[in-house]
PDB file of C-alpha atoms in Angstrom:
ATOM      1  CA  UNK A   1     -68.443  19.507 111.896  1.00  0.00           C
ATOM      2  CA  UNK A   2     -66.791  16.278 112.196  1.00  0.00           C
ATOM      3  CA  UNK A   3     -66.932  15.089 115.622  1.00  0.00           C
ATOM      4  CA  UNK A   4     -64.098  12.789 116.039  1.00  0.00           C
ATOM      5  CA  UNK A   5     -61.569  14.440 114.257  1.00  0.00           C
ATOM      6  CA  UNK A   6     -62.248  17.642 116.050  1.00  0.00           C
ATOM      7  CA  UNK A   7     -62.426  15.415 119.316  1.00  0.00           C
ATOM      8  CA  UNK A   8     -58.552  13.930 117.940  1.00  0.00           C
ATOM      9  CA  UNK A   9     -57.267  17.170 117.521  1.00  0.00           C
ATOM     10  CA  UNK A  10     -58.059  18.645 120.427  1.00  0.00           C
ATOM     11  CA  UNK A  11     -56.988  16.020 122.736  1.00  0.00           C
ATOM     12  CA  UNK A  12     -53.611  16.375 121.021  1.00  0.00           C
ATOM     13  CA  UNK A  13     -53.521  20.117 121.350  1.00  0.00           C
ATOM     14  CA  UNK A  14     -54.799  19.797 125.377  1.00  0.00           C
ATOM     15  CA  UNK A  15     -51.547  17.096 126.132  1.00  0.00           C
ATOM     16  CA  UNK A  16     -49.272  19.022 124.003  1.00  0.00           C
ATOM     17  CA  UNK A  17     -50.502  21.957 125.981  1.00  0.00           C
ATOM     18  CA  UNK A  18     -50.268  20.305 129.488  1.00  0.00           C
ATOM     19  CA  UNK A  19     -46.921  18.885 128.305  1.00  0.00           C
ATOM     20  CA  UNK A  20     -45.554  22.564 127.483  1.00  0.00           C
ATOM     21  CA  UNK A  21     -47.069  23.770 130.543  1.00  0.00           C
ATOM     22  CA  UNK A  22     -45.081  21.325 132.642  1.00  0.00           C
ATOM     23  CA  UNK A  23     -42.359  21.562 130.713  1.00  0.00           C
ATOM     24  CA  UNK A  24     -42.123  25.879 131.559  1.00  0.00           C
ATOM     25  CA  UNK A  25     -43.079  25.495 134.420  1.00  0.00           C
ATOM     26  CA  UNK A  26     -39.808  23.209 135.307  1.00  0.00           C
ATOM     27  CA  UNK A  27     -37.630  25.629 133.868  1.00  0.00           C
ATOM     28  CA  UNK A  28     -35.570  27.860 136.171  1.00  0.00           C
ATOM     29  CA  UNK A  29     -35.939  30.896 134.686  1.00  0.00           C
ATOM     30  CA  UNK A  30     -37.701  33.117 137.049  1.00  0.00           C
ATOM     31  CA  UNK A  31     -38.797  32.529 140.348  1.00  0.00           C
ATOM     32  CA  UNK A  32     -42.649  33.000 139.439  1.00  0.00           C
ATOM     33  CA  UNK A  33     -42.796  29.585 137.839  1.00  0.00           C
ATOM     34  CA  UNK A  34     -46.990  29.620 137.745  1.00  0.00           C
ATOM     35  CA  UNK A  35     -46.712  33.022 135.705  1.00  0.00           C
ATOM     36  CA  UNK A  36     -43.662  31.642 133.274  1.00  0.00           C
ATOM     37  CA  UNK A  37     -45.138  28.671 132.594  1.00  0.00           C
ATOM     38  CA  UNK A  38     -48.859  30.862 131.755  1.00  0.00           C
ATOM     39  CA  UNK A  39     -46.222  32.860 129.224  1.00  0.00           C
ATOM     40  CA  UNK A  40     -44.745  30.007 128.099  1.00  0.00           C
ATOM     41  CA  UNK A  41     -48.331  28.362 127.158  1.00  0.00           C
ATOM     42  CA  UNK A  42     -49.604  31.483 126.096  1.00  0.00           C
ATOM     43  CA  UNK A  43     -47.007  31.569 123.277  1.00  0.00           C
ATOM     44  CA  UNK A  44     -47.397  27.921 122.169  1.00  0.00           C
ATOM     45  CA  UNK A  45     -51.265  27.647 121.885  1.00  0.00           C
ATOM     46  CA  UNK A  46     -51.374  29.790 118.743  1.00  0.00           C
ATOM     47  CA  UNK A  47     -48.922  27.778 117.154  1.00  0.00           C
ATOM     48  CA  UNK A  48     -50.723  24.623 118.748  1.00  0.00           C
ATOM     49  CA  UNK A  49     -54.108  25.811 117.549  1.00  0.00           C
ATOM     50  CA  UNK A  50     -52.800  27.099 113.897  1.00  0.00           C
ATOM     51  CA  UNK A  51     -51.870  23.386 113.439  1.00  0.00           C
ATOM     52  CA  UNK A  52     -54.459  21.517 114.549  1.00  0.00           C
ATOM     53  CA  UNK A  53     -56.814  23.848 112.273  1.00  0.00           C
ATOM     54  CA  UNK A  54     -54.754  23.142 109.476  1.00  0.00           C
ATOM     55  CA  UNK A  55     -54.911  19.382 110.439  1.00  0.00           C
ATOM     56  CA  UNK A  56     -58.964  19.643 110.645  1.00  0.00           C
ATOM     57  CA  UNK A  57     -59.351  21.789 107.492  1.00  0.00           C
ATOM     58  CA  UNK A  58     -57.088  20.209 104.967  1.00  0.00           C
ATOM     59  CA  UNK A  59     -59.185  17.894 103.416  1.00  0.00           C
ATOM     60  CA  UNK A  60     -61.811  20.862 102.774  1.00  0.00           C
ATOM     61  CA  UNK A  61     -63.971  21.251 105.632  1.00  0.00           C
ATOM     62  CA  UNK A  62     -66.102  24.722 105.600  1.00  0.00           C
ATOM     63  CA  UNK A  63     -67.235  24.395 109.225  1.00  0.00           C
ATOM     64  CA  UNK A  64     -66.718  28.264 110.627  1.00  0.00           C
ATOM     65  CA  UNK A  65     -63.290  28.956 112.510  1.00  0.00           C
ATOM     66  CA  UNK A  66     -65.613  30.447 115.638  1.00  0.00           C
ATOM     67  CA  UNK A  67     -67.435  26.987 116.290  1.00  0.00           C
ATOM     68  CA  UNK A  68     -63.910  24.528 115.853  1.00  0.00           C
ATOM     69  CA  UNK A  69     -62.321  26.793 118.310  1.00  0.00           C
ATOM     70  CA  UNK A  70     -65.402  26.923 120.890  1.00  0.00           C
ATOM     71  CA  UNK A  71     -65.140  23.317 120.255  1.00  0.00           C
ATOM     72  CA  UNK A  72     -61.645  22.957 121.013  1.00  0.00           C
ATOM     73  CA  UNK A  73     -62.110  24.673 123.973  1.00  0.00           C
ATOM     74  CA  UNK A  74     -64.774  22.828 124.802  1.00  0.00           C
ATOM     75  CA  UNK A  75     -62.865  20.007 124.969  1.00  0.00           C
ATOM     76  CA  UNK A  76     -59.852  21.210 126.527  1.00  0.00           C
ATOM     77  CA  UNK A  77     -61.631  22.885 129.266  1.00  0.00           C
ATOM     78  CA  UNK A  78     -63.547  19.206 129.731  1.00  0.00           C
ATOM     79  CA  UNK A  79     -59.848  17.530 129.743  1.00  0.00           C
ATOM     80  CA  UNK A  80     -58.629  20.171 132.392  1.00  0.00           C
ATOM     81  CA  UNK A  81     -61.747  19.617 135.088  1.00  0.00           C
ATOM     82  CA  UNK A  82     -61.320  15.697 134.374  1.00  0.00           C
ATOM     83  CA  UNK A  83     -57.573  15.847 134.583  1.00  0.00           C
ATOM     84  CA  UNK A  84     -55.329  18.889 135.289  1.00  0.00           C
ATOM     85  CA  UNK A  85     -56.867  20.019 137.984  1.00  0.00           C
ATOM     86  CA  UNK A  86     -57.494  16.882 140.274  1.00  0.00           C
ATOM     87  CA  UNK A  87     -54.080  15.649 139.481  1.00  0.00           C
ATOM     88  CA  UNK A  88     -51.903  18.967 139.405  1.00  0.00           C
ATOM     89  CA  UNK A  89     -53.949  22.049 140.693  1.00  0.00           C
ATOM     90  CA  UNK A  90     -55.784  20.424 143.409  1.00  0.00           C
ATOM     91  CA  UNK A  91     -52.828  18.819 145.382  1.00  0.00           C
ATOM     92  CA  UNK A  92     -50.579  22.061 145.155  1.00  0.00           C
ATOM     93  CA  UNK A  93     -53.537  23.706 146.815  1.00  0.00           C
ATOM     94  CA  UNK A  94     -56.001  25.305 144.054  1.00  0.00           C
ATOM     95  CA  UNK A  95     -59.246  24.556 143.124  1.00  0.00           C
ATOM     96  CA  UNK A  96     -61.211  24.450 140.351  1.00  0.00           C
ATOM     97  CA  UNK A  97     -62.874  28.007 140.736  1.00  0.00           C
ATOM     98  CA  UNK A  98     -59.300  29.564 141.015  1.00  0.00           C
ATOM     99  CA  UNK A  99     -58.482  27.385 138.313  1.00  0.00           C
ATOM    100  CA  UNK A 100     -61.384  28.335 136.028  1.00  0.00           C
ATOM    101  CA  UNK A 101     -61.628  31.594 137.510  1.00  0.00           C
ATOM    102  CA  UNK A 102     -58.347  32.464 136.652  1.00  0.00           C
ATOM    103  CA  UNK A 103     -58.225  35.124 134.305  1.00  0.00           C
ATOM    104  CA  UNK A 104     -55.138  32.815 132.554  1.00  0.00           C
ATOM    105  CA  UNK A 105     -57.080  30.620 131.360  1.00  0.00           C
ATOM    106  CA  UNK A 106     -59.998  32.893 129.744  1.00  0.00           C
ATOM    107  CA  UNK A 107     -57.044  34.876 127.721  1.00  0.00           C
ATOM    108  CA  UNK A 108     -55.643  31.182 127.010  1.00  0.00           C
ATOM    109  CA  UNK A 109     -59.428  30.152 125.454  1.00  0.00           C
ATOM    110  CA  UNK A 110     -59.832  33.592 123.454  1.00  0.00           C
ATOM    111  CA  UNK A 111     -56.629  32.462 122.113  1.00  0.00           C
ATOM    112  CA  UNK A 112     -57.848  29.268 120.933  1.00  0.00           C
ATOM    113  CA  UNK A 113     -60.740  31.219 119.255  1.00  0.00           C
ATOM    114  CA  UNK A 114     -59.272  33.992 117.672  1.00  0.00           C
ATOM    115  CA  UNK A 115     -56.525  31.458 115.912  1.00  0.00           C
ATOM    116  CA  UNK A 116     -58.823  29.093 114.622  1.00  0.00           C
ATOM    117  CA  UNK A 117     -60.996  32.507 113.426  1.00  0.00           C
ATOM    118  CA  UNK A 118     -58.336  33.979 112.097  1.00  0.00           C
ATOM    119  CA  UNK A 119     -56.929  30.236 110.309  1.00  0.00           C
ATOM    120  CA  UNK A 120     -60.598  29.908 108.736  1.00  0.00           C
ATOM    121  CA  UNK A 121     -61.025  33.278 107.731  1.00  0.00           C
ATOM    122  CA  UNK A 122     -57.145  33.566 105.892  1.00  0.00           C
ATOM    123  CA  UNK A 123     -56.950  30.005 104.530  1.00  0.00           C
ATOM    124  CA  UNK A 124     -60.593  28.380 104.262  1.00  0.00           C
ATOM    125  CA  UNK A 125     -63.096  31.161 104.008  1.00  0.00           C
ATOM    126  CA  UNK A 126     -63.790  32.110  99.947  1.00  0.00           C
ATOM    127  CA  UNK A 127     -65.585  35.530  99.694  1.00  0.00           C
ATOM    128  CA  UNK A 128     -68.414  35.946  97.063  1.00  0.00           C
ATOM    129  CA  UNK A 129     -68.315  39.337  95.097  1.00  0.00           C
ATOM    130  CA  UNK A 130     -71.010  40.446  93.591  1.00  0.00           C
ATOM    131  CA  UNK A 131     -71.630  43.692  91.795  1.00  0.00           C
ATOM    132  CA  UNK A 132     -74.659  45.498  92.108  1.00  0.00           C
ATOM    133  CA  UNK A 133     -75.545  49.102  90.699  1.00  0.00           C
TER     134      UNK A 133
END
């Protein structure tokens, strides 16, 4: 796996993330803001995740689509206890276990493994076929 670039990526995808997140979550379009804004990010991780995969694996990386997603979790979950929550959750009255506790946020990570899965296994992975009798 390389390290940095993964580390690049990820940091991009984690502001971009926060950014839409904030962004939502200003709109007036409902009056649940918290659970438009979770929409909101739900639908632009994919297409957040998609990219930054294709920005890792373009110049031919094999690493497995399961470990760059855990790893770009990883990293966005580190960004979000170092960042997002002391400066947005905690003054508006969470915490950290209702932020990591929040069954958002799991469904938010399976996202970001299941896209990066599903990018390595449709555009990297090369099956062998062999024939045996």
């Amino acid at each position: 796996m390389k390290t940095i670039k993964t580390l690049g990526i990820s940091i991009a995808i984690w502001i971009l993330g926060v950014s839409a997140f904030t962004l939502i979550y200003e709109l007036p379009i409902t009056e649940n803001r918290y659970v438009q804004a979770n929409i909101g990010l739900a639908l632009v991780v994919p297409i957040l995740v998609w990219a930054g995969a294709w920005l890792y694996y373009r110049k031919g990386s094999s690493t497995h689509g399961l470990k760059l997603g855990l790893a770009m979790l990883l990293v966005s979950a580190s960004l979000d206890a170092l960042i997002t929550v002391p400066l947005l959750i905690l003054p508006s009255g969470g915490s950290y276990a209702s932020f990591f506790g929040s069954m958002d946020f799991w469904l938010i990570g399976l996202e970001f493994i299941t896209v990066s899965a599903l990018f390595w296994y449709f555009k990297v992975f090369k099956p062998t076929h062999s024939i045996t009798q």
